[in-house]
Short mmCIF file of C-alpha atoms in Angstrom, two decimals:
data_model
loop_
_atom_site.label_atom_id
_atom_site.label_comp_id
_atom_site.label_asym_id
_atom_site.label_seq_id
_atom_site.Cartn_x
_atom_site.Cartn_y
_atom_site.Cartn_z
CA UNK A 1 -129.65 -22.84 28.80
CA UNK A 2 -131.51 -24.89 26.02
CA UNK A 3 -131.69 -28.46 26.79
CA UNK A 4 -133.80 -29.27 23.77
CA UNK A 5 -132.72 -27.09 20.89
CA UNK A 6 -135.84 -26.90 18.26
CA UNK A 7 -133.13 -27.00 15.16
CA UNK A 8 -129.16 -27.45 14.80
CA UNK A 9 -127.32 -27.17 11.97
CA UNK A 10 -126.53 -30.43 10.49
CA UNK A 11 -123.15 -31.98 11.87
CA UNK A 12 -120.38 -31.59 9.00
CA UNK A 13 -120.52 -34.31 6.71
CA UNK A 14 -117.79 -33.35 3.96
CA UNK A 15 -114.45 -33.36 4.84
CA UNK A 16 -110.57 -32.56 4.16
CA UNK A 17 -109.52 -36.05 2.05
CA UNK A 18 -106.80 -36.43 5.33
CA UNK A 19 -109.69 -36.07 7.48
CA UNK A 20 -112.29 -38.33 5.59
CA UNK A 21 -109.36 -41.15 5.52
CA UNK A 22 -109.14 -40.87 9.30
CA UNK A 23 -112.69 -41.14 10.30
CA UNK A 24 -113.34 -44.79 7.52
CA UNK A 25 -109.90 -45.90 8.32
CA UNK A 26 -108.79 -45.35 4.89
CA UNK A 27 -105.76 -43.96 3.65
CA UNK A 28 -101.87 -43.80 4.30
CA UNK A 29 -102.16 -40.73 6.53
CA UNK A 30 -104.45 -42.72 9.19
CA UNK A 31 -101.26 -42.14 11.80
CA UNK A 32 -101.61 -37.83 11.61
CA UNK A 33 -105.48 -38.04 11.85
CA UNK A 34 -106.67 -40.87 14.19
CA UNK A 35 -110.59 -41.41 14.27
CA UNK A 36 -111.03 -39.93 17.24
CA UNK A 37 -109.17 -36.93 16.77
CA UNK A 38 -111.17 -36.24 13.60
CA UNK A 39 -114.60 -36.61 15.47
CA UNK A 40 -113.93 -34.53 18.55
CA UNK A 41 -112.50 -31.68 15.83
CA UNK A 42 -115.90 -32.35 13.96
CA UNK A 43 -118.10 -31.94 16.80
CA UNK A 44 -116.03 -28.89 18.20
CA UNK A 45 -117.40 -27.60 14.81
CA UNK A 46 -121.20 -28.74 15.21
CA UNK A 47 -120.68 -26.32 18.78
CA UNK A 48 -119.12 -23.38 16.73
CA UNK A 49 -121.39 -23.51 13.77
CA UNK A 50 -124.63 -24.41 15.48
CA UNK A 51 -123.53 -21.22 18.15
CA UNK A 52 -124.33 -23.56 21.50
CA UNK A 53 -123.64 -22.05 24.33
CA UNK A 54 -123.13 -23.88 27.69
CA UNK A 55 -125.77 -26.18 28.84
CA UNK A 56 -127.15 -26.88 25.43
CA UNK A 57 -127.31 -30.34 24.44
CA UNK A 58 -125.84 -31.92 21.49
CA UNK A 59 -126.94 -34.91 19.38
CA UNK A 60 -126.46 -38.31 20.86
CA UNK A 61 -123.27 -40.65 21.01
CA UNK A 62 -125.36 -42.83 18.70
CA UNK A 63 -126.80 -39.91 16.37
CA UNK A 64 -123.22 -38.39 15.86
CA UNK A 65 -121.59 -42.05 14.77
CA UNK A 66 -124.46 -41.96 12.18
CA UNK A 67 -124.15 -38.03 11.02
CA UNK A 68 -120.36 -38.59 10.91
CA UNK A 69 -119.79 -42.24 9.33
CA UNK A 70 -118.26 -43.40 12.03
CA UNK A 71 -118.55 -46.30 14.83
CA UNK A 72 -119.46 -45.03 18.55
CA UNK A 73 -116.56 -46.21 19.96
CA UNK A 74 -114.84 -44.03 18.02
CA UNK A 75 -117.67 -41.40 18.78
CA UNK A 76 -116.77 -42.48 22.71
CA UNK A 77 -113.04 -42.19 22.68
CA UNK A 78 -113.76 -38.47 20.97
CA UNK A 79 -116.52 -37.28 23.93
CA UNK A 80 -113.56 -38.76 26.32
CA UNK A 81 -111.17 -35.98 25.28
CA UNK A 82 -113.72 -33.27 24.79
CA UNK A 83 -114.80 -33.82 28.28
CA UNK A 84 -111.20 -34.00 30.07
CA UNK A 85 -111.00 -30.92 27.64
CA UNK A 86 -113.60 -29.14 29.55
CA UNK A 87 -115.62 -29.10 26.29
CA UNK A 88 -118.61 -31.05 26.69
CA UNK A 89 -120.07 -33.13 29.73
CA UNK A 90 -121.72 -36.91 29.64
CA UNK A 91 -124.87 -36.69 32.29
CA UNK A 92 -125.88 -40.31 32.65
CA UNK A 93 -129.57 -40.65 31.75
CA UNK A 94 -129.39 -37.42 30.26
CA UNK A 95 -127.16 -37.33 27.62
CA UNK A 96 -124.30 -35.05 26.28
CA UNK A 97 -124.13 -31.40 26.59
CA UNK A 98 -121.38 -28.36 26.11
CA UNK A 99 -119.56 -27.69 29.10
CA UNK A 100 -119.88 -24.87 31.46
CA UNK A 101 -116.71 -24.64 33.40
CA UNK A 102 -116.29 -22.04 35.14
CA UNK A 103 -113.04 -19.62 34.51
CA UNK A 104 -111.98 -21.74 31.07
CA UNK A 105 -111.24 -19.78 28.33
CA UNK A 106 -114.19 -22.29 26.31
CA UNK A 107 -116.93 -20.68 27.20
CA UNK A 108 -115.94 -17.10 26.77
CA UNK A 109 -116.11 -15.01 23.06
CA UNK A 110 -112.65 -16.61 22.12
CA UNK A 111 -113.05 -20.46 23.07
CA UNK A 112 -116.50 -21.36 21.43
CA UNK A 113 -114.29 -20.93 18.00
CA UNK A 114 -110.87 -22.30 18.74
CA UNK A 115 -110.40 -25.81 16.92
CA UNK A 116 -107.57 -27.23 18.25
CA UNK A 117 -106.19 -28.83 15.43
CA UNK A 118 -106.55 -26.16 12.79
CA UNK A 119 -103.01 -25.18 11.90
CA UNK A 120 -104.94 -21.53 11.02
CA UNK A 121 -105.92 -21.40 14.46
CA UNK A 122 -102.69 -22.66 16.59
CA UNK A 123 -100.85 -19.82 14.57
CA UNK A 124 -103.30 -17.50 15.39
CA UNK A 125 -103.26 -18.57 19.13
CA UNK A 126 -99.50 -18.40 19.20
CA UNK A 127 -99.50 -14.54 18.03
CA UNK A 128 -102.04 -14.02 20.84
CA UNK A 129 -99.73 -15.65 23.25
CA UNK A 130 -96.72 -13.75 21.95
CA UNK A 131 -98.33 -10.12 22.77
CA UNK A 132 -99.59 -11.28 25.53
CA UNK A 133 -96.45 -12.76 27.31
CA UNK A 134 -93.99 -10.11 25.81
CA UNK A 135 -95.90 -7.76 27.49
CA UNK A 136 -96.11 -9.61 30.93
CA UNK A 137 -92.43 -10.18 31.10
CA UNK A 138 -91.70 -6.51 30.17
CA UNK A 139 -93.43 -5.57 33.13
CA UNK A 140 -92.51 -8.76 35.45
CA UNK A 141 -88.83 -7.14 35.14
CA UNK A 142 -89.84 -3.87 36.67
CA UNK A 143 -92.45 -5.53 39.05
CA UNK A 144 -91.70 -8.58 40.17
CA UNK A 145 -90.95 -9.15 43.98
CA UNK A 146 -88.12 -11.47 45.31
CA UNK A 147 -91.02 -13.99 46.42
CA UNK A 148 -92.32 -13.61 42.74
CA UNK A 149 -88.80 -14.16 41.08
CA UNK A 150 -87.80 -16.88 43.52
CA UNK A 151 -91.27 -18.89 42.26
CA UNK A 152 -90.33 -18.09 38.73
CA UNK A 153 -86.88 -19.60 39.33
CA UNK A 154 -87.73 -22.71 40.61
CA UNK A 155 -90.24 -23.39 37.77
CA UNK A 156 -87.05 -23.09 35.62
CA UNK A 157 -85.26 -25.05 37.92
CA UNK A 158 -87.72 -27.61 37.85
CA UNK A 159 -88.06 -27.61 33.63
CA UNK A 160 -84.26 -28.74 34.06
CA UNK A 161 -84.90 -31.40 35.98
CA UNK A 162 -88.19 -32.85 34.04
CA UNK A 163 -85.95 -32.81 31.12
CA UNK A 164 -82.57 -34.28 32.38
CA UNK A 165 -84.72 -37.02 33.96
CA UNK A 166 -87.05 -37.24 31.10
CA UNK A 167 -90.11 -37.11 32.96
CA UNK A 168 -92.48 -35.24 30.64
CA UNK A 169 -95.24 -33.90 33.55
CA UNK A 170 -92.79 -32.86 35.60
CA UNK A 171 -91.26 -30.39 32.57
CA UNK A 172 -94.73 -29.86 32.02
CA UNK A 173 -95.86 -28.39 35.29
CA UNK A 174 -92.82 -26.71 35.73
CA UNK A 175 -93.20 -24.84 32.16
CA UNK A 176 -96.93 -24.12 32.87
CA UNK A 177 -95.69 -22.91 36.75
CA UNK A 178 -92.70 -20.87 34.93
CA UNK A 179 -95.22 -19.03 32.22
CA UNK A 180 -97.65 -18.23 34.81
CA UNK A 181 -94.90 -16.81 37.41
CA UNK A 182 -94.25 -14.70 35.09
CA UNK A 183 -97.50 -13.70 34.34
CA UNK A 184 -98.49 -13.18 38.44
CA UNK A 185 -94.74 -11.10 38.22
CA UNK A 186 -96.24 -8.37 35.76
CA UNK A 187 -99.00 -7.45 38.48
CA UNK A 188 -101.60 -6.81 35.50
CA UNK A 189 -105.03 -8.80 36.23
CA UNK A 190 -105.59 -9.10 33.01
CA UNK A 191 -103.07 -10.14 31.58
CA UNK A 192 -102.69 -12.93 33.82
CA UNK A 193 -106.27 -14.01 32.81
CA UNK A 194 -105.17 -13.83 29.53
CA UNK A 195 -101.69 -15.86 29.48
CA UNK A 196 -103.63 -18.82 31.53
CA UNK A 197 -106.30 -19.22 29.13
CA UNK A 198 -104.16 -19.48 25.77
CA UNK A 199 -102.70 -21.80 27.75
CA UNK A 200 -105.25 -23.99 28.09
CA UNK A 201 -106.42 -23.25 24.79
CA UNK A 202 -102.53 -24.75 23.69
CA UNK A 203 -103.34 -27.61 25.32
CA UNK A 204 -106.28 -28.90 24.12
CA UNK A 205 -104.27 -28.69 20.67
CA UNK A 206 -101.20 -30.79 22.84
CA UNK A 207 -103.90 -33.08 24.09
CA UNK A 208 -105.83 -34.05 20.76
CA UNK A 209 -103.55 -33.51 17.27
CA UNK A 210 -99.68 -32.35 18.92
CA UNK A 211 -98.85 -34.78 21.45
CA UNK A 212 -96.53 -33.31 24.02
CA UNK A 213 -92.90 -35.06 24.03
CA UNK A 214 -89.38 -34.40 25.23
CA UNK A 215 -87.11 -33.75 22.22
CA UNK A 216 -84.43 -31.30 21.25
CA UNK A 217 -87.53 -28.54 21.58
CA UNK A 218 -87.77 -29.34 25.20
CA UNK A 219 -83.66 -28.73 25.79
CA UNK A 220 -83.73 -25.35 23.69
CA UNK A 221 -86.96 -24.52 26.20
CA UNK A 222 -84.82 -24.98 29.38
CA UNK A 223 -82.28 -22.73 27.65
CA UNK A 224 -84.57 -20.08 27.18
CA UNK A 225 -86.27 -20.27 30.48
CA UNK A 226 -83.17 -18.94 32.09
CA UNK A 227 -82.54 -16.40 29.41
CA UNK A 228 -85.72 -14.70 30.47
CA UNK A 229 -85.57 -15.25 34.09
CA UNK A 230 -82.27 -13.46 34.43
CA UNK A 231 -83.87 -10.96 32.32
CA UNK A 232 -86.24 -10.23 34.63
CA UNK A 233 -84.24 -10.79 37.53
CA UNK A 234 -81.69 -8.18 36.43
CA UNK A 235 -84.56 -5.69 35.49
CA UNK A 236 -84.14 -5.33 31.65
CA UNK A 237 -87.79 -5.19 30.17
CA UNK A 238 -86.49 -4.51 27.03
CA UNK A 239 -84.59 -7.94 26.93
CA UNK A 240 -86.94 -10.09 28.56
CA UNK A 241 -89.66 -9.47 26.44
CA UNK A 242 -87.02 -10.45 23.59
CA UNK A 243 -86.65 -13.62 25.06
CA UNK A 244 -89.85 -14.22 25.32
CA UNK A 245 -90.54 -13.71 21.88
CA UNK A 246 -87.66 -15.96 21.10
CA UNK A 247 -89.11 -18.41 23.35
CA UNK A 248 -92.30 -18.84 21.39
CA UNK A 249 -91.38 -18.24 18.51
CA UNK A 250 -89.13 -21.34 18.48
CA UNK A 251 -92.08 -23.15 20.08
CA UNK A 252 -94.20 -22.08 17.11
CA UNK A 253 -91.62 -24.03 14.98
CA UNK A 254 -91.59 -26.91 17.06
CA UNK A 255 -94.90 -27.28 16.36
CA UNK A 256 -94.91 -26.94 12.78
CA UNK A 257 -92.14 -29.09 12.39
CA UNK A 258 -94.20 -31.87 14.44
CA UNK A 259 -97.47 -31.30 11.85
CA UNK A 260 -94.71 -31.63 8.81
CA UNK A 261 -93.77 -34.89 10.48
CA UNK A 262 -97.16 -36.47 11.08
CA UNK A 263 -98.49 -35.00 7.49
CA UNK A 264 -95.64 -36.31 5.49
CA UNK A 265 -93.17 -38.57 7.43
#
């Protein structure tokens, strides 16, 4: 752990003209890239580029509204999310430093990179997820255990009822419980380590650029959640890892639709 790093790299200063226009509240596209979304992207960067590893400290709330051109409130509202993130901790009277939570995904050799909201990188995180979970539902439908399947179906139950009620946390506990029964159901370690933490990777994208709603996404999602439960409950790997893929895969569009929508209207 380095407390007082002798040199960083300096913090970004030139920027996509969406991103600029955010940050000096300039611009028509202010609603897709709100100040404080563009600052806790920017210093996610300052962590990649300047390789800090847990424990190291980074600039100042004051220092990093003056590198980025920016007010500290908006500086604030951007260590806010980065912290419920599990990115980067305030110590009072100390100052801010890069998180070190155990178990997340952030401060292994995949999270010190992921920028959650580069398009590039959601893609790339949705292919990961893809392999990942086509493979644990294959082998949930040969492996799972009544207990297992009965957990898995009341997560789908439960999706149902967050979306005919339109409560959004209850879908989305349900949907994280449903992914991760699965996961638990394929009776592979690792790939349980490995579907949680794209997870949480996904969202910290949700949380700072793709806000999560209930829309005509979240229906198709309930739709799908059965498709692969009865998958696996009938034992046909073959199929459930095809609904799988046709799970995400719609998901991937959701999401791109949603970045159309914020980019252009």
């Amino acid at each position: 752990m380095n407390d007082t790093p002798a040199a960083q790299p300096a913090l970004p200063t030139q920027a996509r003209p969406v991103v600029a226009a955010a940050v000096n509240g300039a611009g028509e596209r202010r609603d897709y890239r709100p100040g404080y979304e563009v600052v806790a992207e920017r210093i996610l960067e300052f962590i990649a580029e300047a390789r800090l590893v847990a424990g190291d400290r980074l600039p100042t709330e004051n220092d990093l509204a003056q590198r980025l051109n920016t007010s500290r409130a908006v500086v604030r509202e951007a260590v806010k999310i980065l912290s419920a993130l599990g990115r980067v901790r305030a110590h009072k009277g100390r100052g801010l430093f890069v998180a070190d939570d155990e178990g997340m995904l952030i401060t292994s050799r995949w999270g010190g990179f992921f920028r959650p909201v580069d398009l590039d990188h959601v893609l790339m995180l949705f292919e990961f997820r893809r392999v990942q979970e086509m493979a644990a539902s294959s082998l949930a439908a040969t492996r799972a255990t009544p207990a297992e399947l009965r957990t898995i179906e009341v997560a789908m139950q439960q999706c149902r009822h967050g979306f005919v009620n339109g409560q959004v946390e209850v879908f989305n506990e349900a949907d994280e419980d449903f992914h991760m029964g699965v996961a638990v159901a394929s009776h592979n370690t690792f790939l349980v380590s490995a579907v949680r933490d794209a997870r949480r990777l996904q969202r910290q994208s949700s949380a700072i650029g793709i806000h999560d709603t209930l829309g005509e996404g979240t229906e198709s999602a309930v739709v799908e959640h059965e498709v692969i439960y009865r998958a696996i409950r009938d034992g046909r790997p073959d199929e459930a890892a095809e609904a799988t893929a046709t799970h995400l895969d719609r998901t991937l569009e959701d999401y791109r639709r949603e970045i159309q929508r914020r980019l252009f209207g």
